[in-house]
PDB file of C-alpha atoms and ligand atoms in Angstrom:
ATOM      1  CA  MET A   1      81.460 103.365  95.661  1.00 98.00           C
ATOM      2  CA  ALA A   2      79.141 102.299  98.484  1.00 98.00           C
ATOM      3  CA  ARG A   3      76.054 103.126  96.446  1.00 98.00           C
ATOM      4  CA  LEU A   4      77.355 101.290  93.373  1.00 98.00           C
ATOM      5  CA  LEU A   5      78.204  98.172  95.380  1.00 98.00           C
ATOM      6  CA  ALA A   6      74.854  98.291  97.181  1.00 98.00           C
ATOM      7  CA  ALA A   7      73.044  98.556  93.832  1.00 97.00           C
ATOM      8  CA  ARG A   8      74.767  95.307  92.855  1.00 97.00           C
ATOM      9  CA  GLY A   9      73.403  93.606  95.957  1.00 97.00           C
ATOM     10  CA  TRP A  10      76.396  93.915  98.275  1.00 98.00           C
ATOM     11  CA  THR A  11      75.880  94.677 101.960  1.00 98.00           C
ATOM     12  CA  VAL A  12      78.122  97.686 102.506  1.00 98.00           C
ATOM     13  CA  ALA A  13      79.454  99.017 105.825  1.00 98.00           C
ATOM     14  CA  ILE A  14      80.626 102.624 105.479  1.00 98.00           C
ATOM     15  CA  SER A  15      82.827 104.594 107.859  1.00 98.00           C
ATOM     16  CA  GLY A  16      84.004 108.122 108.439  1.00 98.00           C
ATOM     17  CA  ARG A  17      83.859 110.655 111.256  1.00 98.00           C
ATOM     18  CA  ARG A  18      80.755 112.655 110.262  1.00 98.00           C
ATOM     19  CA  VAL A  19      77.686 110.700 111.326  1.00 98.00           C
ATOM     20  CA  ASP A  20      75.268 112.947 109.400  1.00 98.00           C
ATOM     21  CA  ARG A  21      77.095 112.275 106.122  1.00 97.00           C
ATOM     22  CA  LEU A  22      77.180 108.522 106.760  1.00 98.00           C
ATOM     23  CA  ASP A  23      73.465 108.514 107.578  1.00 98.00           C
ATOM     24  CA  GLU A  24      72.730 110.451 104.395  1.00 97.00           C
ATOM     25  CA  VAL A  25      74.451 107.764 102.289  1.00 97.00           C
ATOM     26  CA  ALA A  26      72.948 104.922 104.338  1.00 97.00           C
ATOM     27  CA  ARG A  27      69.436 106.326 103.774  1.00 97.00           C
ATOM     28  CA  SER A  28      69.922 105.888 100.013  1.00 96.00           C
ATOM     29  CA  SER A  29      69.936 102.066 100.248  1.00 97.00           C
ATOM     30  CA  ASP A  30      68.783  99.298 102.569  1.00 97.00           C
ATOM     31  CA  HIS A  31      72.105  97.585 101.846  1.00 98.00           C
ATOM     32  CA  ILE A  32      74.284 100.373 103.327  1.00 98.00           C
ATOM     33  CA  ARG A  33      75.010 100.499 107.064  1.00 98.00           C
ATOM     34  CA  PRO A  34      76.861 103.304 108.827  1.00 98.00           C
ATOM     35  CA  TYR A  35      79.720 102.549 111.235  1.00 98.00           C
ATOM     36  CA  PRO A  36      81.107 105.898 112.408  1.00 98.00           C
ATOM     37  CA  LEU A  37      84.864 105.710 112.934  1.00 98.00           C
ATOM     38  CA  ASP A  38      87.893 107.952 113.255  1.00 98.00           C
ATOM     39  CA  VAL A  39      90.801 105.913 111.879  1.00 98.00           C
ATOM     40  CA  THR A  40      93.262 107.849 114.032  1.00 98.00           C
ATOM     41  CA  ASP A  41      91.627 106.396 117.180  1.00 98.00           C
ATOM     42  CA  PRO A  42      93.034 102.894 117.861  1.00 97.00           C
ATOM     43  CA  VAL A  43      90.402 102.053 120.506  1.00 97.00           C
ATOM     44  CA  ALA A  44      87.566 102.973 118.130  1.00 97.00           C
ATOM     45  CA  VAL A  45      89.170 100.890 115.357  1.00 97.00           C
ATOM     46  CA  GLN A  46      89.127  97.759 117.558  1.00 96.00           C
ATOM     47  CA  ARG A  47      85.570  98.477 118.722  1.00 97.00           C
ATOM     48  CA  VAL A  48      84.136  99.026 115.234  1.00 97.00           C
ATOM     49  CA  LEU A  49      85.913  96.011 113.733  1.00 95.00           C
ATOM     50  CA  GLY A  50      84.544  93.859 116.576  1.00 94.00           C
ATOM     51  CA  GLN A  51      81.062  95.245 115.951  1.00 96.00           C
ATOM     52  CA  LEU A  52      81.406  94.545 112.204  1.00 95.00           C
ATOM     53  CA  ALA A  53      82.538  90.970 112.774  1.00 92.00           C
ATOM     54  CA  LEU A  54      79.584  90.404 115.080  1.00 93.00           C
ATOM     55  CA  GLU A  55      76.932  92.044 112.892  1.00 95.00           C
ATOM     56  CA  LEU A  56      78.143  91.198 109.380  1.00 93.00           C
ATOM     57  CA  GLY A  57      80.650  88.379 109.912  1.00 89.00           C
ATOM     58  CA  HIS A  58      82.419  87.927 106.622  1.00 92.00           C
ATOM     59  CA  ILE A  59      84.436  90.755 104.997  1.00 96.00           C
ATOM     60  CA  GLU A  60      84.510  90.009 101.287  1.00 97.00           C
ATOM     61  CA  LEU A  61      85.992  93.336 100.226  1.00 98.00           C
ATOM     62  CA  PHE A  62      87.658  95.949 102.419  1.00 98.00           C
ATOM     63  CA  VAL A  63      88.324  99.403 100.925  1.00 98.00           C
ATOM     64  CA  PHE A  64      90.378 101.997 102.774  1.00 98.00           C
ATOM     65  CA  GLY A  65      89.969 105.531 101.442  1.00 98.00           C
ATOM     66  CA  ALA A  66      90.229 107.828 104.467  1.00 98.00           C
ATOM     67  CA  ALA A  67      92.549 110.700 103.682  1.00 98.00           C
ATOM     68  CA  THR A  68      93.237 114.304 104.276  1.00 96.00           C
ATOM     69  CA  TRP A  69      95.191 116.709 102.102  1.00 92.00           C
ATOM     70  CA  GLN A  70      96.662 120.131 102.633  1.00 85.00           C
ATOM     71  CA  PRO A  71      98.868 121.900 100.112  1.00 83.00           C
ATOM     72  CA  LEU A  72     102.121 123.033 101.722  1.00 86.00           C
ATOM     73  CA  SER A  73     104.098 126.127 100.776  1.00 90.00           C
ATOM     74  CA  VAL A  74     107.233 125.468  98.772  1.00 93.00           C
ATOM     75  CA  GLY A  75     110.067 124.609 101.163  1.00 94.00           C
ATOM     76  CA  ASP A  76     107.684 123.979 104.103  1.00 93.00           C
ATOM     77  CA  TYR A  77     107.943 120.544 105.773  1.00 95.00           C
ATOM     78  CA  ASP A  78     105.829 121.422 108.795  1.00 95.00           C
ATOM     79  CA  PHE A  79     105.997 118.651 111.402  1.00 96.00           C
ATOM     80  CA  ASP A  80     102.365 118.966 112.571  1.00 96.00           C
ATOM     81  CA  GLN A  81     100.980 118.867 109.030  1.00 95.00           C
ATOM     82  CA  PHE A  82     103.082 115.806 108.219  1.00 96.00           C
ATOM     83  CA  GLN A  83     101.992 114.091 111.419  1.00 97.00           C
ATOM     84  CA  ARG A  84      98.316 114.785 110.695  1.00 97.00           C
ATOM     85  CA  LEU A  85      98.466 113.450 107.138  1.00 97.00           C
ATOM     86  CA  VAL A  86     100.611 110.418 107.990  1.00 98.00           C
ATOM     87  CA  ASN A  87      98.378 109.577 110.960  1.00 98.00           C
ATOM     88  CA  THR A  88      95.253 109.436 108.765  1.00 98.00           C
ATOM     89  CA  ASN A  89      96.352 108.480 105.251  1.00 98.00           C
ATOM     90  CA  LEU A  90      99.031 105.919 106.133  1.00 98.00           C
ATOM     91  CA  MET A  91      98.746 104.925 109.793  1.00 98.00           C
ATOM     92  CA  GLY A  92      94.937 104.953 109.549  1.00 98.00           C
ATOM     93  CA  PHE A  93      95.284 102.020 107.186  1.00 98.00           C
ATOM     94  CA  VAL A  94      98.021 100.358 109.245  1.00 98.00           C
ATOM     95  CA  ARG A  95      95.746 100.450 112.328  1.00 98.00           C
ATOM     96  CA  LEU A  96      93.164  98.425 110.409  1.00 98.00           C
ATOM     97  CA  ALA A  97      95.515  96.153 108.477  1.00 98.00           C
ATOM     98  CA  ASN A  98      96.336  93.435 111.033  1.00 97.00           C
ATOM     99  CA  PRO A  99      92.799  92.820 112.298  1.00 95.00           C
ATOM    100  CA  VAL A 100      91.342  92.856 108.761  1.00 97.00           C
ATOM    101  CA  VAL A 101      94.053  90.495 107.480  1.00 97.00           C
ATOM    102  CA  ALA A 102      93.463  88.190 110.472  1.00 96.00           C
ATOM    103  CA  GLN A 103      89.750  88.075 109.785  1.00 96.00           C
ATOM    104  CA  MET A 104      90.229  87.460 106.049  1.00 97.00           C
ATOM    105  CA  ALA A 105      92.790  84.729 106.754  1.00 97.00           C
ATOM    106  CA  ALA A 106      90.342  83.080 109.168  1.00 96.00           C
ATOM    107  CA  GLN A 107      87.479  83.212 106.654  1.00 95.00           C
ATOM    108  CA  GLY A 108      89.678  81.785 103.867  1.00 97.00           C
ATOM    109  CA  GLY A 109      90.462  84.926 101.865  1.00 98.00           C
ATOM    110  CA  GLY A 110      89.096  88.234 100.638  1.00 98.00           C
ATOM    111  CA  GLN A 111      89.986  91.432  98.840  1.00 98.00           C
ATOM    112  CA  LEU A 112      91.813  94.277 100.541  1.00 98.00           C
ATOM    113  CA  ALA A 113      91.948  97.534  98.571  1.00 98.00           C
ATOM    114  CA  VAL A 114      93.382 100.941  99.363  1.00 98.00           C
ATOM    115  CA  ILE A 115      92.706 104.179  97.523  1.00 98.00           C
ATOM    116  CA  ALA A 116      96.219 105.532  97.047  1.00 98.00           C
ATOM    117  CA  SER A 117      96.699 108.012  94.206  1.00 98.00           C
ATOM    118  CA  VAL A 118      98.756 108.737  91.124  1.00 98.00           C
ATOM    119  CA  ALA A 119     100.204 111.369  93.504  1.00 96.00           C
ATOM    120  CA  GLY A 120     102.073 108.469  95.107  1.00 98.00           C
ATOM    121  CA  TYR A 121     104.071 107.806  91.929  1.00 98.00           C
ATOM    122  CA  PHE A 122     106.603 110.541  92.789  1.00 96.00           C
ATOM    123  CA  GLY A 123     107.194 113.743  94.751  1.00 95.00           C
ATOM    124  CA  LEU A 124     105.927 117.042  93.370  1.00 92.00           C
ATOM    125  CA  PRO A 125     106.213 120.656  94.564  1.00 92.00           C
ATOM    126  CA  ARG A 126     103.673 121.710  97.278  1.00 89.00           C
ATOM    127  CA  ALA A 127     102.512 118.128  97.889  1.00 91.00           C
ATOM    128  CA  ALA A 128     105.368 116.904 100.087  1.00 94.00           C
ATOM    129  CA  ALA A 129     103.278 115.350 102.862  1.00 96.00           C
ATOM    130  CA  TYR A 130     100.332 114.032 100.824  1.00 96.00           C
ATOM    131  CA  ASN A 131     102.488 112.475  98.095  1.00 96.00           C
ATOM    132  CA  ALA A 132     104.753 110.917 100.727  1.00 97.00           C
ATOM    133  CA  THR A 133     101.761 109.202 102.397  1.00 98.00           C
ATOM    134  CA  LYS A 134     100.433 107.906  99.072  1.00 98.00           C
ATOM    135  CA  GLY A 135     103.891 106.744  97.954  1.00 98.00           C
ATOM    136  CA  ALA A 136     104.309 104.895 101.256  1.00 98.00           C
ATOM    137  CA  LEU A 137     100.901 103.254 100.825  1.00 98.00           C
ATOM    138  CA  ILE A 138     101.786 102.019  97.319  1.00 98.00           C
ATOM    139  CA  ASN A 139     105.061 100.601  98.634  1.00 98.00           C
ATOM    140  CA  LEU A 140     103.337  98.897 101.570  1.00 98.00           C
ATOM    141  CA  LEU A 141     100.629  97.422  99.323  1.00 98.00           C
ATOM    142  CA  GLN A 142     103.264  95.968  96.972  1.00 98.00           C
ATOM    143  CA  THR A 143     104.698  94.101  99.957  1.00 98.00           C
ATOM    144  CA  MET A 144     101.264  92.975 101.119  1.00 98.00           C
ATOM    145  CA  ARG A 145     100.232  91.755  97.653  1.00 98.00           C
ATOM    146  CA  THR A 146     103.073  89.210  97.623  1.00 98.00           C
ATOM    147  CA  GLU A 147     102.953  88.321 101.311  1.00 98.00           C
ATOM    148  CA  LEU A 148      99.200  87.730 101.545  1.00 98.00           C
ATOM    149  CA  GLU A 149      98.724  85.830  98.289  1.00 98.00           C
ATOM    150  CA  PRO A 150      99.245  82.424  99.978  1.00 98.00           C
ATOM    151  CA  GLN A 151      96.295  83.230 102.288  1.00 98.00           C
ATOM    152  CA  GLN A 152      94.044  83.984  99.290  1.00 98.00           C
ATOM    153  CA  ILE A 153      93.949  87.672 100.254  1.00 98.00           C
ATOM    154  CA  LYS A 154      94.012  89.762  97.104  1.00 98.00           C
ATOM    155  CA  VAL A 155      95.604  93.154  97.722  1.00 98.00           C
ATOM    156  CA  ARG A 156      94.548  95.940  95.336  1.00 98.00           C
ATOM    157  CA  MET A 157      95.846  99.484  94.857  1.00 98.00           C
ATOM    158  CA  ILE A 158      93.505 102.116  93.448  1.00 98.00           C
ATOM    159  CA  ALA A 159      95.339 105.060  91.885  1.00 98.00           C
ATOM    160  CA  PRO A 160      92.917 107.732  90.708  1.00 98.00           C
ATOM    161  CA  GLY A 161      93.861 110.945  88.987  1.00 98.00           C
ATOM    162  CA  PHE A 162      91.896 114.061  89.934  1.00 97.00           C
ATOM    163  CA  PHE A 163      88.160 113.736  90.637  1.00 97.00           C
ATOM    164  CA  LYS A 164      85.657 116.162  92.154  1.00 97.00           C
ATOM    165  CA  SER A 165      85.368 115.881  95.960  1.00 96.00           C
ATOM    166  CA  GLU A 166      85.599 117.914  99.147  1.00 93.00           C
ATOM    167  CA  LEU A 167      89.299 117.156  99.113  1.00 92.00           C
ATOM    168  CA  THR A 168      89.965 118.657  95.677  1.00 94.00           C
ATOM    169  CA  ALA A 169      87.488 121.541  96.123  1.00 92.00           C
ATOM    170  CA  LYS A 170      90.210 123.417  98.036  1.00 87.00           C
ATOM    171  CA  ASN A 171      92.755 123.154  95.193  1.00 88.00           C
ATOM    172  CA  ASP A 172      93.776 126.489  93.671  1.00 85.00           C
ATOM    173  CA  PHE A 173      95.691 124.963  90.749  1.00 86.00           C
ATOM    174  CA  PRO A 174      94.570 123.437  87.440  1.00 88.00           C
ATOM    175  CA  MET A 175      93.631 119.747  87.772  1.00 94.00           C
ATOM    176  CA  PRO A 176      94.177 118.032  84.399  1.00 94.00           C
ATOM    177  CA  PHE A 177      91.452 115.591  83.286  1.00 96.00           C
ATOM    178  CA  LEU A 178      89.353 116.239  86.421  1.00 97.00           C
ATOM    179  CA  MET A 179      86.714 113.484  86.626  1.00 98.00           C
ATOM    180  CA  GLU A 180      83.168 113.569  87.972  1.00 98.00           C
ATOM    181  CA  THR A 181      82.910 111.825  91.360  1.00 98.00           C
ATOM    182  CA  ASP A 182      80.523 109.138  90.114  1.00 97.00           C
ATOM    183  CA  ALA A 183      82.683 108.346  87.084  1.00 98.00           C
ATOM    184  CA  ALA A 184      85.719 107.837  89.326  1.00 98.00           C
ATOM    185  CA  ALA A 185      83.727 105.642  91.723  1.00 98.00           C
ATOM    186  CA  ARG A 186      82.515 103.541  88.794  1.00 98.00           C
ATOM    187  CA  ARG A 187      86.064 103.066  87.480  1.00 98.00           C
ATOM    188  CA  ALA A 188      87.212 101.930  90.941  1.00 98.00           C
ATOM    189  CA  VAL A 189      84.300  99.525  91.498  1.00 98.00           C
ATOM    190  CA  ASP A 190      84.560  98.078  87.964  1.00 98.00           C
ATOM    191  CA  GLY A 191      88.279  97.535  88.472  1.00 98.00           C
ATOM    192  CA  LEU A 192      87.690  95.776  91.794  1.00 98.00           C
ATOM    193  CA  LEU A 193      84.883  93.533  90.601  1.00 98.00           C
ATOM    194  CA  ASN A 194      85.922  92.828  87.006  1.00 97.00           C
ATOM    195  CA  SER A 195      89.671  92.288  87.266  1.00 97.00           C
ATOM    196  CA  ASP A 196      92.359  90.754  89.426  1.00 95.00           C
ATOM    197  CA  ARG A 197      95.138  93.212  88.737  1.00 97.00           C
ATOM    198  CA  PHE A 198      97.081  94.931  91.512  1.00 98.00           C
ATOM    199  CA  GLU A 199      96.711  98.473  90.215  1.00 98.00           C
ATOM    200  CA  ILE A 200      93.453 100.136  89.241  1.00 98.00           C
ATOM    201  CA  ALA A 201      94.592 103.461  87.811  1.00 98.00           C
ATOM    202  CA  PHE A 202      92.554 106.026  85.885  1.00 98.00           C
ATOM    203  CA  PRO A 203      92.059 108.066  83.744  1.00 98.00           C
ATOM    204  CA  ARG A 204      94.533 106.510  81.313  1.00 97.00           C
ATOM    205  CA  ARG A 205      95.338 109.796  79.548  1.00 97.00           C
ATOM    206  CA  LEU A 206      96.793 111.081  82.837  1.00 97.00           C
ATOM    207  CA  VAL A 207      98.155 107.791  84.154  1.00 98.00           C
ATOM    208  CA  TRP A 208     100.318 106.853  81.159  1.00 97.00           C
ATOM    209  CA  PRO A 209     102.221 110.162  80.871  1.00 97.00           C
ATOM    210  CA  LEU A 210     102.858 109.958  84.635  1.00 97.00           C
ATOM    211  CA  LYS A 211     104.107 106.388  84.348  1.00 97.00           C
ATOM    212  CA  LEU A 212     106.439 107.474  81.531  1.00 97.00           C
ATOM    213  CA  MET A 213     107.633 110.383  83.665  1.00 96.00           C
ATOM    214  CA  ARG A 214     108.435 107.925  86.456  1.00 95.00           C
ATOM    215  CA  MET A 215     110.787 106.094  84.083  1.00 96.00           C
ATOM    216  CA  LEU A 216     112.763 109.194  83.067  1.00 98.00           C
ATOM    217  CA  PRO A 217     116.367 109.642  84.222  1.00 98.00           C
ATOM    218  CA  TYR A 218     116.438 112.107  87.147  1.00 98.00           C
ATOM    219  CA  PRO A 219     117.916 115.098  85.228  1.00 98.00           C
ATOM    220  CA  LEU A 220     114.962 114.950  82.809  1.00 97.00           C
ATOM    221  CA  PHE A 221     112.477 114.248  85.606  1.00 97.00           C
ATOM    222  CA  PHE A 222     113.630 117.321  87.565  1.00 97.00           C
ATOM    223  CA  ALA A 223     113.583 119.452  84.417  1.00 97.00           C
ATOM    224  CA  ILE A 224     109.815 118.786  84.358  1.00 96.00           C
ATOM    225  CA  THR A 225     109.118 119.162  88.098  1.00 96.00           C
ATOM    226  CA  ARG A 226     111.093 122.453  88.131  1.00 96.00           C
ATOM    227  CA  LYS A 227     108.481 123.823  85.689  1.00 93.00           C
ATOM    228  CA  MET A 228     105.763 122.945  88.220  1.00 91.00           C
ATOM    229  CA  MET A 229     107.170 125.365  90.793  1.00 91.00           C
ATOM    230  CA  PRO A 230     104.831 128.306  91.470  1.00 85.00           C
ATOM    231  CA  LYS A 231     105.929 131.553  89.793  1.00 80.00           C
ATOM    232  CA  ARG A 232     107.474 134.015  92.262  1.00 71.00           C
TER     233      ARG A 232
HETATM  234  N1  LIG B   1      89.793 113.609  94.765  1.00 97.68           N
HETATM  235  C1  LIG B   1      90.868 113.267  94.073  1.00 97.68           C
HETATM  236  O1  LIG B   1      91.210 113.887  93.042  1.00 97.68           O
HETATM  237  C2  LIG B   1      91.692 112.100  94.511  1.00 97.68           C
HETATM  238  C3  LIG B   1      92.720 111.653  93.673  1.00 97.68           C
HETATM  239  C4  LIG B   1      93.458 110.556  94.034  1.00 97.68           C
HETATM  240  C5  LIG B   1      93.181 109.903  95.205  1.00 97.68           C
HETATM  241  N2  LIG B   1      92.179 110.361  96.019  1.00 97.68           N
HETATM  242  C6  LIG B   1      91.923 109.624  97.244  1.00 97.68           C
HETATM  243  O2  LIG B   1      90.576 109.202  97.248  1.00 97.68           O
HETATM  244  C7  LIG B   1      90.138 109.004  98.597  1.00 97.68           C
HETATM  245  C8  LIG B   1      88.817 109.717  98.831  1.00 97.68           C
HETATM  246  O3  LIG B   1      89.097 111.103  98.760  1.00 97.68           O
HETATM  247  P1  LIG B   1      88.091 112.191  98.207  1.00 97.68           P
HETATM  248  O4  LIG B   1      88.813 112.942  97.163  1.00 97.68           O
HETATM  249  O5  LIG B   1      86.782 111.592  97.897  1.00 97.68           O
HETATM  250  O6  LIG B   1      88.035 113.191  99.418  1.00 97.68           O
HETATM  251  P2  LIG B   1      86.964 113.401 100.573  1.00 97.68           P
HETATM  252  O7  LIG B   1      85.656 113.673  99.957  1.00 97.68           O
HETATM  253  O8  LIG B   1      87.555 114.400 101.476  1.00 97.68           O
HETATM  254  O9  LIG B   1      86.936 111.977 101.246  1.00 97.68           O
HETATM  255  C9  LIG B   1      87.805 111.614 102.273  1.00 97.68           C
HETATM  256  C10 LIG B   1      87.043 110.679 103.174  1.00 97.68           C
HETATM  257  O10 LIG B   1      87.887 110.273 104.253  1.00 97.68           O
HETATM  258  C11 LIG B   1      87.165 110.382 105.454  1.00 97.68           C
HETATM  259  N3  LIG B   1      88.121 110.630 106.529  1.00 97.68           N
HETATM  260  C12 LIG B   1      89.027 111.631 106.620  1.00 97.68           C
HETATM  261  N4  LIG B   1      89.689 111.551 107.785  1.00 97.68           N
HETATM  262  C13 LIG B   1      89.193 110.464 108.435  1.00 97.68           C
HETATM  263  C14 LIG B   1      89.451 109.854 109.682  1.00 97.68           C
HETATM  264  N5  LIG B   1      90.377 110.360 110.519  1.00 97.68           N
HETATM  265  N6  LIG B   1      88.753 108.751 110.034  1.00 97.68           N
HETATM  266  C15 LIG B   1      87.830 108.238 109.201  1.00 97.68           C
HETATM  267  N7  LIG B   1      87.527 108.766 108.010  1.00 97.68           N
HETATM  268  C16 LIG B   1      88.200 109.871 107.634  1.00 97.68           C
HETATM  269  C17 LIG B   1      86.207 111.557 105.231  1.00 97.68           C
HETATM  270  O11 LIG B   1      85.063 111.487 106.073  1.00 97.68           O
HETATM  271  P3  LIG B   1      84.988 112.336 107.456  1.00 97.68           P
HETATM  272  O12 LIG B   1      85.588 113.677 107.183  1.00 97.68           O
HETATM  273  O13 LIG B   1      83.538 112.367 107.779  1.00 97.68           O
HETATM  274  O14 LIG B   1      85.782 111.534 108.444  1.00 97.68           O
HETATM  275  C18 LIG B   1      85.820 111.338 103.780  1.00 97.68           C
HETATM  276  O15 LIG B   1      84.745 110.427 103.687  1.00 97.68           O
HETATM  277  C19 LIG B   1      91.284 109.523  99.466  1.00 97.68           C
HETATM  278  O16 LIG B   1      92.091 108.432  99.869  1.00 97.68           O
HETATM  279  C20 LIG B   1      92.062 110.416  98.515  1.00 97.68           C
HETATM  280  O17 LIG B   1      93.415 110.578  98.908  1.00 97.68           O
HETATM  281  C21 LIG B   1      91.438 111.438  95.699  1.00 97.68           C
END
């Protein structure tokens, strides 16, 4: 996404914990600048946002995509795993939300986007913690969309299906309609720049069946999710 935005002339600040990976992306364009950050560290969040405000000033578009994922065994609701995922995927965004909203309000508006997932539509076997964080993000963003509209802050929710990444490389189950990384990035950037809608969800052939599934009465819904349980 950073490379695509940079190619369109945007100045892009990128963050993550691994400095070498940030530098690698930053080297690909004069428009990309690395700002190493661990979103679980509240002091670092304040420091980096201050640095950004000083060096770049205006934030036109903010995209939060930091996440971690770990499949859990069926029936396992391990506290430490939950805490780790919630702390990054959900609270990582919450740590940034107030200062980013304050800056956008002060500058007269902006776009605030979060990469949630179609996994946030409902709970599925083995994905208890991850799906819960993505579901919570979608819920939070729905609130923010309405609340921040008067300040000209456009809140966007990106809901991708499966795409190739380090995160999905560890999956040992079939991933229907798995997308190439670049194709997914392009869908997200096009959605952000060429539309106003709240939800940017793709690919459609996965999204629509999932949306229909979300509307099913619970007995039918659970008849489907029961089939997703690993064979003993
Ligand atoms: N791949 C899929 O099929 C899929 C589907 C739906 C939604 N998504 C979502 O898409 C987003 C990108 O995921 P991805 O699949 O591209 O996986 P990824 O390659 O593992 O990307 C996750 C990114 O988050 C960063 N990150 C993780 N923990 C962080 C922390 N504590 N502080 C700052 N940065 C942190 C990672 O960089 P460092 O490790 O260097 O910090 C990495 O750049 C995630 O929100 C994911 O949930 C992915």
